[in-house]
Coordinates of C-alpha atoms (C1' of nucleotides) in Angstrom, one line a residue:
Chain A
X567 CA 2.1 -11.6 -39.3
X568 CA -0.7 -9.5 -40.6
X569 CA -3.5 -11.1 -38.8
X570 CA -1.6 -10.3 -35.6
X571 CA -1.6 -6.6 -36.4
X572 CA -5.3 -6.6 -37.5
X573 CA -6.3 -5.3 -34.1
X574 CA -4.2 -2.3 -35.2
X575 CA -6.7 -1.7 -38.0
X576 CA -4.2 -0.5 -40.6
X577 CA -4.6 0.3 -44.2
X578 CA -2.9 -2.2 -46.5
X579 CA -0.2 0.2 -47.4
X580 CA 0.5 0.9 -43.7
X581 CA 0.6 -2.9 -43.2
X582 CA 3.5 -3.1 -45.6
X583 CA 5.4 -0.5 -43.6
X584 CA 4.7 -2.4 -40.4
X585 CA 6.1 -5.5 -42.0
X586 CA 9.4 -3.8 -42.1
X587 CA 9.2 -3.4 -38.4
X588 CA 8.0 -6.8 -37.4
X589 CA 10.2 -8.8 -39.5
X590 CA 11.8 -11.0 -36.9
X591 CA 10.1 -13.9 -35.2
X592 CA 11.4 -15.5 -32.1
X593 CA 10.9 -18.9 -30.6
X594 CA 10.8 -19.2 -26.9
X595 CA 10.9 -22.5 -25.2
X596 CA 8.8 -23.4 -22.2
X597 CA 10.1 -22.0 -19.0
X598 CA 12.4 -19.6 -20.9
X599 CA 12.1 -15.8 -20.3
X600 CA 11.5 -13.2 -22.9
X601 CA 12.8 -10.5 -20.6
X602 CA 13.7 -10.1 -16.9
X603 CA 13.2 -7.3 -14.5
X604 CA 15.8 -4.7 -15.0
X605 CA 16.5 -5.6 -18.6
X606 CA 16.8 -2.6 -20.8
X607 CA 13.6 -1.9 -22.7
X608 CA 14.1 -2.1 -26.5
X609 CA 11.0 -3.7 -27.9
X610 CA 7.4 -4.8 -27.4
X611 CA 6.5 -8.5 -28.2
X612 CA 3.5 -9.6 -30.0
X613 CA 2.6 -13.2 -29.1
X614 CA 2.0 -15.3 -32.2
X615 CA 1.6 -18.6 -30.5
X616 CA 1.7 -19.9 -26.9
X617 CA 1.2 -18.5 -23.5
X618 CA 3.2 -16.3 -21.2
X619 CA 3.0 -15.2 -17.6
X620 CA 4.3 -11.9 -16.3
X621 CA 5.8 -11.8 -12.8
X622 CA 7.0 -9.1 -10.5
X623 CA 9.1 -9.7 -7.4
X624 CA 9.7 -8.2 -4.0
X625 CA 13.2 -7.6 -2.8
X626 CA 12.8 -10.5 -0.5
X627 CA 12.0 -13.0 -3.2
X628 CA 8.2 -13.3 -3.0
X629 CA 6.6 -13.2 -6.3
X630 CA 3.3 -12.1 -7.8
X631 CA 2.0 -13.2 -11.2
X632 CA 0.5 -10.1 -12.8
X633 CA -0.9 -11.5 -16.0
X634 CA -1.3 -14.4 -18.4
X635 CA -0.9 -13.6 -22.0
X636 CA -2.1 -15.5 -25.1
X637 CA -1.7 -15.3 -28.8
X638 CA -2.6 -11.9 -30.3
X639 CA -1.7 -10.0 -27.1
X640 CA 1.2 -7.6 -26.8
X641 CA 3.6 -7.7 -23.8
X642 CA 6.5 -5.6 -22.6
X643 CA 4.5 -2.4 -22.3
X644 CA 5.6 -1.9 -18.7
X645 CA 9.1 -1.2 -19.9
X646 CA 8.4 2.0 -21.8
X647 CA 8.2 4.2 -18.7
X648 CA 11.7 4.0 -17.4
X649 CA 13.5 2.2 -20.2
X650 CA 13.7 -1.0 -18.2
X651 CA 11.4 -3.8 -17.8
X652 CA 9.8 -4.0 -14.4
X653 CA 8.6 -7.6 -14.7
X654 CA 9.6 -10.9 -16.1
X655 CA 7.8 -12.7 -18.9
X656 CA 8.1 -16.5 -18.9
X657 CA 6.7 -18.8 -21.5
X658 CA 4.3 -21.4 -20.0
X659 CA 4.7 -23.6 -23.1
X660 CA 6.8 -23.5 -26.3
X661 CA 5.8 -20.1 -27.8
X662 CA 6.5 -17.8 -30.6
X663 CA 6.6 -13.9 -30.6
X664 CA 7.2 -11.1 -33.0
X665 CA 9.7 -8.6 -31.8
X666 CA 8.6 -5.1 -32.4
X667 CA 11.6 -2.8 -31.8
X668 CA 10.1 0.2 -30.0
X669 CA 12.2 2.8 -31.9
X670 CA 11.0 1.6 -35.3
X671 CA 7.4 1.4 -33.9
X672 CA 7.5 4.9 -32.6
X673 CA 9.0 6.2 -35.9
X674 CA 6.3 4.6 -37.8
X675 CA 3.7 5.9 -35.3
X676 CA 4.9 9.4 -36.2
X677 CA 3.5 8.9 -39.7
X678 CA 0.6 6.6 -39.2
X679 CA -2.1 8.1 -37.0
X680 CA -4.0 4.9 -36.6
X681 CA -0.9 3.1 -35.3
X682 CA -0.2 5.8 -32.9
X683 CA -3.7 5.7 -31.5
X684 CA -3.6 2.0 -31.3
X685 CA -0.4 2.0 -29.4
X686 CA -2.0 4.3 -26.8
X687 CA -4.9 2.0 -26.9
X688 CA -2.9 -1.1 -26.1
X689 CA -1.1 0.5 -23.3
X690 CA -4.3 2.0 -21.8
X691 CA -6.0 -1.4 -22.0
X692 CA -3.3 -2.8 -19.8
X693 CA -4.1 -0.1 -17.3
X694 CA -7.7 -1.2 -17.2
X695 CA -6.7 -4.8 -16.8
X696 CA -4.6 -3.7 -13.9
X697 CA -7.6 -1.9 -12.4
X698 CA -9.8 -5.0 -12.6
X699 CA -7.1 -7.0 -11.0
X700 CA -6.9 -4.6 -8.1
X701 CA -10.7 -4.8 -7.7
X702 CA -10.4 -8.6 -7.7
X703 CA -7.5 -8.8 -5.3
X704 CA -8.8 -6.0 -3.1
X705 CA -12.4 -6.8 -2.6
X706 CA -13.4 -10.3 -3.8
X707 CA -13.7 -13.6 -2.0
X708 CA -11.6 -16.6 -3.1
X709 CA -14.4 -18.4 -4.9
X710 CA -15.4 -15.3 -6.9
X711 CA -11.7 -14.8 -7.9
X712 CA -11.4 -18.3 -9.3
X713 CA -14.8 -18.1 -11.1
X714 CA -13.8 -14.8 -12.7
X715 CA -10.5 -16.3 -13.7
X716 CA -12.1 -19.2 -15.4
X717 CA -14.7 -17.0 -17.2
X718 CA -12.1 -14.7 -18.3
X719 CA -10.0 -17.5 -19.8
X720 CA -13.2 -19.0 -21.4
X721 CA -13.9 -15.7 -23.1
X722 CA -10.3 -15.3 -24.4
X723 CA -10.2 -18.8 -25.7
X724 CA -13.4 -18.0 -27.6
X725 CA -12.1 -15.0 -29.3
X726 CA -9.1 -17.1 -30.4
X727 CA -11.6 -19.5 -32.0
X728 CA -11.3 -22.2 -29.4
X729 CA -14.0 -23.7 -27.2
X730 CA -15.1 -21.4 -24.5
X731 CA -16.5 -24.2 -22.3
X732 CA -13.7 -26.7 -22.5
X733 CA -10.0 -26.0 -22.3
X734 CA -6.7 -27.0 -20.8
X735 CA -5.0 -24.7 -18.4
X736 CA -1.4 -23.9 -19.1
X737 CA -0.4 -23.1 -15.5
X738 CA -0.1 -24.9 -12.3
X739 CA -2.3 -24.5 -9.3
X740 CA 0.4 -22.5 -7.6
X741 CA 0.6 -20.1 -10.6
X742 CA -3.1 -19.7 -10.5
X743 CA -2.9 -19.0 -6.8
X744 CA -0.2 -16.4 -7.2
X745 CA -2.2 -14.6 -9.8
X746 CA -5.3 -14.6 -7.7
X747 CA -3.6 -13.7 -4.4
X748 CA -4.3 -17.1 -2.8
X749 CA -2.4 -20.3 -1.8
X750 CA -2.3 -23.3 -4.0
X751 CA -4.2 -25.5 -1.5
X752 CA -7.0 -23.0 -1.5
X753 CA -7.2 -23.1 -5.3
X754 CA -7.2 -26.8 -5.3
X755 CA -10.0 -26.9 -2.8
X756 CA -12.0 -24.4 -4.8
X757 CA -11.7 -26.4 -7.9
X758 CA -13.0 -29.5 -6.0
X759 CA -15.9 -27.5 -4.5
X760 CA -17.0 -26.0 -7.8
X761 CA -16.9 -29.5 -9.2
X762 CA -19.0 -30.9 -6.3
X763 CA -21.5 -28.1 -6.9
X764 CA -21.7 -29.2 -10.5
X765 CA -20.5 -25.9 -12.0
X766 CA -17.4 -27.3 -13.6
X767 CA -15.6 -30.5 -14.3
X768 CA -11.9 -30.7 -13.5
X769 CA -9.4 -33.3 -14.3
X770 CA -5.9 -32.0 -13.5
X771 CA -5.5 -29.0 -15.9
X772 CA -8.5 -30.0 -18.1
X773 CA -11.4 -27.8 -17.3
X774 CA -15.0 -28.0 -18.5
X775 CA -17.5 -25.3 -17.6
X776 CA -20.8 -27.0 -17.1
X777 CA -22.9 -24.1 -15.8
X778 CA -21.6 -20.8 -16.9
X779 CA -24.7 -19.1 -15.9
X780 CA -24.2 -20.2 -12.3
X781 CA -20.6 -19.1 -12.6
X782 CA -21.6 -15.7 -13.8
X783 CA -24.0 -15.4 -10.9
X784 CA -21.2 -16.3 -8.6
X785 CA -19.2 -13.3 -9.8
X786 CA -22.1 -11.0 -9.3
X787 CA -23.1 -10.6 -12.9
X788 CA -26.8 -9.9 -13.6
X789 CA -27.9 -12.6 -16.1
Chain B
X276 CA 1.2 25.8 -16.3
X277 CA 4.6 25.3 -17.5
X278 CA 6.1 23.8 -14.4
X279 CA 3.4 21.1 -14.6
X280 CA 4.6 20.0 -18.0
X281 CA 8.2 20.1 -17.1
X282 CA 8.2 16.4 -16.6
X283 CA 7.5 16.4 -20.3
X284 CA 10.9 18.0 -20.9
X285 CA 10.0 20.2 -23.8
X286 CA 11.9 22.8 -25.6
X287 CA 10.6 26.3 -25.0
X288 CA 9.2 26.5 -28.4
X289 CA 7.3 23.3 -27.9
X290 CA 6.1 24.6 -24.6
X291 CA 4.4 27.5 -26.4
X292 CA 2.6 25.0 -28.6
X293 CA 1.5 23.0 -25.5
X294 CA 0.1 26.1 -24.0
X295 CA -2.4 26.2 -26.7
X296 CA -3.5 22.8 -25.7
X297 CA -3.7 23.2 -21.9
X298 CA -5.4 26.6 -21.8
X299 CA -8.3 25.8 -19.6
X300 CA -8.2 25.3 -15.9
X301 CA -10.9 23.7 -13.9
X302 CA -11.8 23.9 -10.3
X303 CA -13.2 20.8 -8.6
X304 CA -14.7 21.0 -5.3
X305 CA -14.2 18.4 -2.5
X306 CA -16.3 15.3 -3.2
X307 CA -17.1 16.3 -6.8
X308 CA -16.0 14.0 -9.6
X309 CA -13.9 14.8 -12.6
X310 CA -15.3 11.9 -14.5
X311 CA -17.5 8.8 -13.9
X312 CA -17.2 5.3 -15.2
X313 CA -18.8 5.1 -18.7
X314 CA -18.2 8.8 -19.4
X315 CA -16.9 9.3 -22.9
X316 CA -13.1 9.9 -22.9
X317 CA -12.2 13.3 -24.3
X318 CA -9.2 14.5 -22.3
X319 CA -6.5 13.8 -19.8
X320 CA -6.3 15.9 -16.6
X321 CA -3.1 17.3 -15.1
X322 CA -3.6 17.9 -11.4
X323 CA -2.4 21.4 -10.5
X324 CA -3.5 21.4 -6.9
X325 CA -5.2 19.1 -4.6
X326 CA -5.8 15.3 -4.3
X327 CA -8.0 12.8 -6.2
X328 CA -8.9 9.2 -5.7
X329 CA -9.7 6.9 -8.6
X330 CA -12.4 4.2 -7.9
X331 CA -13.7 1.2 -9.8
X332 CA -16.9 -0.5 -9.1
X333 CA -18.3 -4.1 -9.3
X334 CA -21.8 -4.6 -10.7
X335 CA -23.1 -5.2 -7.2
X336 CA -21.8 -2.0 -5.8
X337 CA -18.7 -2.9 -4.0
X338 CA -15.9 -0.4 -4.7
X339 CA -12.1 -0.5 -4.9
X340 CA -9.9 2.6 -4.7
X341 CA -7.2 2.1 -7.3
X342 CA -5.1 5.1 -6.7
X343 CA -4.4 8.4 -5.0
X344 CA -3.2 11.2 -7.2
X345 CA -1.5 14.5 -6.2
X346 CA -0.4 17.7 -7.8
X347 CA 1.8 17.1 -10.9
X348 CA 0.2 13.8 -11.8
X349 CA -1.9 13.0 -14.8
X350 CA -5.2 11.1 -14.6
X351 CA -7.7 9.8 -17.0
X352 CA -5.3 7.5 -18.8
X353 CA -7.6 4.5 -18.4
X354 CA -10.1 6.0 -20.8
X355 CA -7.9 5.9 -23.9
X356 CA -8.4 2.2 -24.5
X357 CA -12.0 2.1 -25.3
X358 CA -13.0 5.8 -25.5
X359 CA -14.8 5.6 -22.1
X360 CA -13.5 6.0 -18.6
X361 CA -13.4 2.9 -16.7
X362 CA -13.1 4.6 -13.3
X363 CA -14.3 7.5 -11.3
X364 CA -12.1 10.3 -10.2
X365 CA -13.2 12.1 -7.0
X366 CA -11.6 15.1 -5.4
X367 CA -10.6 14.5 -1.8
X368 CA -10.2 18.2 -1.2
X369 CA -10.9 21.4 -3.3
X370 CA -8.6 20.9 -6.3
X371 CA -7.6 22.3 -9.6
X372 CA -6.8 20.5 -12.9
X373 CA -5.7 21.4 -16.4
X374 CA -7.9 19.8 -19.0
X375 CA -5.7 18.4 -21.8
X376 CA -8.1 17.5 -24.7
X377 CA -6.7 14.3 -26.1
X378 CA -7.2 15.1 -29.7
X379 CA -5.1 18.2 -29.5
X380 CA -2.6 16.4 -27.4
X381 CA -2.2 13.6 -30.0
X382 CA -2.1 16.1 -32.8
X383 CA 0.8 17.9 -31.1
X384 CA 2.4 14.5 -30.3
X385 CA 2.5 14.0 -34.1
X386 CA 5.0 16.7 -34.4
X387 CA 6.8 16.7 -31.1
X388 CA 8.7 13.5 -30.6
X389 CA 9.5 14.3 -27.0
X390 CA 5.9 14.7 -26.1
X391 CA 4.9 11.5 -27.9
X392 CA 7.5 9.6 -25.9
X393 CA 6.4 11.2 -22.7
X394 CA 2.8 10.3 -23.4
X395 CA 3.9 6.7 -23.7
X396 CA 5.9 7.1 -20.6
X397 CA 3.1 8.4 -18.5
X398 CA 0.8 5.7 -19.6
X399 CA 3.4 3.0 -19.0
X400 CA 4.2 4.3 -15.5
X401 CA 0.6 3.8 -14.7
X402 CA 1.0 0.1 -15.7
X403 CA 4.0 -0.2 -13.4
X404 CA 2.0 1.4 -10.6
X405 CA -0.7 -1.2 -11.2
X406 CA 1.8 -4.0 -11.0
X407 CA 3.1 -2.9 -7.7
X408 CA -0.4 -2.7 -6.4
X409 CA -1.1 -6.3 -7.5
X410 CA 2.1 -7.3 -5.7
X411 CA 0.9 -5.5 -2.6
X412 CA -2.7 -6.8 -2.7
X413 CA -1.7 -10.3 -3.8
X414 CA 1.1 -11.1 -1.5
X415 CA 1.7 -8.8 1.4
X416 CA 0.4 -8.8 5.0
X417 CA -1.7 -6.0 6.3
X418 CA 1.0 -4.3 8.2
X419 CA 3.4 -4.3 5.3
X420 CA 0.7 -2.8 3.1
X421 CA 0.1 0.1 5.4
X422 CA 3.9 0.7 5.9
X423 CA 4.3 0.8 2.1
X424 CA 1.4 3.1 1.7
X425 CA 3.0 5.6 4.2
X426 CA 6.4 5.4 2.8
X427 CA 5.0 6.0 -0.7
X428 CA 3.1 9.0 0.4
X429 CA 6.1 10.4 2.2
X430 CA 8.2 10.1 -0.9
X431 CA 5.6 11.8 -3.0
X432 CA 5.2 14.7 -0.6
X433 CA 9.0 15.1 -0.6
X434 CA 9.1 15.4 -4.4
X435 CA 6.4 18.0 -4.1
X436 CA 8.7 20.0 -1.7
X437 CA 6.8 19.1 1.5
X438 CA 8.1 17.3 4.5
X439 CA 8.5 13.6 3.9
X440 CA 8.2 12.8 7.6
X441 CA 5.2 14.7 8.7
X442 CA 2.1 15.1 6.7
X443 CA -1.7 15.2 6.9
X444 CA -3.7 12.4 5.2
X445 CA -6.4 13.5 2.8
X446 CA -8.4 10.3 3.0
X447 CA -10.4 8.5 5.7
X448 CA -9.5 5.2 7.3
X449 CA -12.1 3.6 5.2
X450 CA -10.6 5.0 1.9
X451 CA -7.1 3.8 3.0
X452 CA -8.6 0.4 3.8
X453 CA -10.3 0.2 0.4
X454 CA -7.1 1.1 -1.4
X455 CA -5.1 -1.5 0.6
X456 CA -7.6 -4.3 0.3
X457 CA -8.4 -4.2 4.1
X458 CA -11.3 -3.1 6.4
X459 CA -11.3 0.2 8.2
X460 CA -11.0 -1.4 11.6
X461 CA -7.9 -3.2 10.6
X462 CA -6.3 0.0 9.3
X463 CA -7.2 1.8 12.5
X464 CA -5.6 -1.0 14.6
X465 CA -2.5 -1.0 12.5
X466 CA -2.1 2.7 13.0
X467 CA -2.3 2.2 16.7
X468 CA 0.1 -0.7 16.6
X469 CA 2.7 1.1 14.6
X470 CA 2.4 3.9 17.1
X471 CA 2.8 1.7 20.1
X472 CA 5.9 0.3 18.5
X473 CA 7.3 3.8 18.2
X474 CA 7.5 3.8 14.4
X475 CA 4.9 6.5 13.7
X476 CA 2.9 9.1 15.6
X477 CA -0.8 9.4 14.6
X478 CA -3.3 12.0 15.6
X479 CA -6.4 11.4 13.5
X480 CA -5.1 12.2 10.0
X481 CA -1.9 13.9 11.0
X482 CA 0.9 11.4 10.7
X483 CA 4.6 11.7 11.7
X484 CA 7.1 9.1 10.7
X485 CA 9.4 8.6 13.6
X486 CA 11.5 5.7 12.4
X487 CA 11.5 5.4 8.7
X488 CA 14.4 2.9 8.8
X489 CA 12.3 0.5 10.8
X490 CA 9.4 1.1 8.5
X491 CA 11.5 0.3 5.5
X492 CA 12.7 -2.8 7.2
X493 CA 9.0 -3.8 7.7
X494 CA 8.5 -3.7 4.0
X495 CA 11.5 -5.9 3.3
X496 CA 13.8 -3.2 2.0
X497 CA 17.5 -3.8 2.6
X498 CA 18.8 -0.8 4.4
Chain C
dC1088 C1' 10.7 -48.3 -13.9
dG1089 C1' 11.0 -45.1 -10.5
dC1090 C1' 11.3 -40.7 -9.1
dA1091 C1' 9.9 -36.0 -8.7
dC1092 C1' 6.7 -32.7 -9.4
dG1093 C1' 2.1 -31.4 -9.2
dG1094 C1' -2.2 -32.1 -7.1
dT1095 C1' -5.6 -33.4 -3.5
dT1096 C1' -7.3 -33.7 1.1
dG1097 C1' -7.3 -33.4 6.2
dA1098 C1' -6.5 -31.2 10.7
dC1099 C1' -5.5 -27.3 12.8
dC1100 C1' -4.1 -22.2 13.2
dT1101 C1' -4.2 -17.3 12.6
dG1102 C1' -4.8 -12.9 10.5
dT1103 C1' -8.3 -10.3 9.3
dA1104 C1' -13.3 -9.5 9.1
dT1105 C1' -17.3 -8.7 11.6
dC1106 C1' -20.2 -7.0 15.1
dA1107 C1' -20.8 -3.9 18.7
dA1108 C1' -20.0 -0.2 21.9
dG1109 C1' -18.2 4.1 22.9
dC1110 C1' -15.3 8.3 22.0
dC1111 C1' -13.8 12.5 20.0
dG1112 C1' -13.9 16.8 17.6
dG1113 C1' -15.8 20.1 14.7
dG1114 C1' -19.7 22.1 12.5
dT1115 C1' -24.5 23.8 13.1
dG1116 C1' -28.5 25.6 14.9
dG1117 C1' -30.7 27.5 18.8
Chain D
dC911 C1' -21.5 30.9 22.8
dC912 C1' -22.9 26.6 24.0
dA913 C1' -25.1 22.2 23.3
dC914 C1' -25.9 18.8 20.4
dC915 C1' -25.2 15.8 16.7
dC916 C1' -23.0 13.2 13.4
dG917 C1' -19.3 11.4 10.8
dG918 C1' -15.0 9.5 11.5
dC919 C1' -12.2 6.9 14.6
dT920 C1' -10.8 3.5 18.2
dT921 C1' -11.1 -0.6 20.7
dG922 C1' -12.9 -5.0 22.3
dA923 C1' -15.0 -9.7 21.7
dT924 C1' -15.8 -13.1 18.6
dA925 C1' -16.2 -15.6 14.0
dC926 C1' -14.4 -17.4 10.0
dA927 C1' -12.0 -17.6 5.4
dG928 C1' -8.1 -18.8 4.0
dG929 C1' -3.3 -20.1 5.4
dT930 C1' -0.2 -23.6 7.2
dC931 C1' 1.6 -28.1 7.9
dA932 C1' 1.5 -32.7 6.7
dA933 C1' 0.5 -37.0 4.5
dC934 C1' -0.5 -39.2 0.5
dC935 C1' -1.6 -40.0 -4.4
dG936 C1' -1.1 -40.1 -9.6
dT937 C1' 1.1 -39.5 -13.5
dG938 C1' 4.1 -38.4 -16.9
dC939 C1' 8.9 -37.8 -18.0
dG940 C1' 13.7 -39.1 -18.0

DNA sequence: CGCACGGTTGACCTGTATCAAGCCGGGTGG
DNA sequence: CCACCCGGCTTGATACAGGTCAACCGTGCG
């Protein structure tokens, strides 16, 4: 548990207090949901293991994946605002989360300045993530979107201690497409094209980044 | 000042405390910026008067407008996460803001539960706004995007006590286009088309919603 | 073993972008 | 006070990225 909360940078004594809060783990099976849109908001969830997607829906049934979340990240933040979750969180593989009841968390935040600040921080980071997604969806071409997606995954795998150049996607082409505001055929074609160009190697969901420099150039990064 | 903080739902006594925090007003002239990307984060800003756009940039200079903000709203929330603002906030007309130094705000939040909760709430609402924008940018057609934009503005004007069916846009076609992930010519054509169809009446930036029911149907709302 | 789901690929279509020309209205300087 | 100019807007013609429809494949799961 502790390592999960290390991003919160607490003193050991505060850690013990937090342990009271985050006592209960929870296993979520692949395809099961942690919460649904409209569910009353009671807790945040710290992902210990596995991967989740968050999804929002239109009235007429279309859906948009708004995020992929891996171990060490916290989800459910969108529920604080109006005491109901706005999105759905679905496990992409068998996963495990810590339930962080928000009342307890807030009570603790009352005393522990560092925790309060870090709560703000987490929520605010989600805002920034949203802004980058708007940038991506609003003004980037398809190829650039996919390249960014891959580089972002690579970086996150790296911070988790996995290879940043070789990994297995947890999501289908259709899910990638939804996230990137494209159609699944387009994503499939893009994978093939990037492979032809020698930038990546794809075999189903197994991806190897062969030329990250070129990928970064694709997304307009100065190298 | 007080009416601005009324969404925070404070007791009168707490109000007085908050007055200490939000003492200083600030006039911002049209086209001037409240903060720039990279600026150190020190405060939130409560808009008293006027309109702002928030903008994020790519390394290679493209820009995406991520939000329009009117009186009563709070901006700058994206800065909390890493102590630097990620976006730029530009006044679309002569405006006035209250500066809310975050240190003071947080200190006060330590004591006042309601304020703490409402801080969370504000930030979280921004996340939800981001999610709806992803939905819009990722899976809606151009006409639907514009219709949603207009209906959203209408509703916000209404809550400010202005007409919800007749208002003057503060932004150019190009700014609307950026926000909606389109090009200015497309936005212009859409305005013309909605007018031909009798749903709205446009004269430059003056807009009148003639058939909100049809507009809502356009965005897939059951009526 | 076979079926169903996920993925690839091709042919064609269309919504939106792009390029280009002209208009309108309001602010400025003569 | 008028003429001009410029930024913002509209509209048309054309291009193209990505969507749609359809056929087929492979593979892993029951």
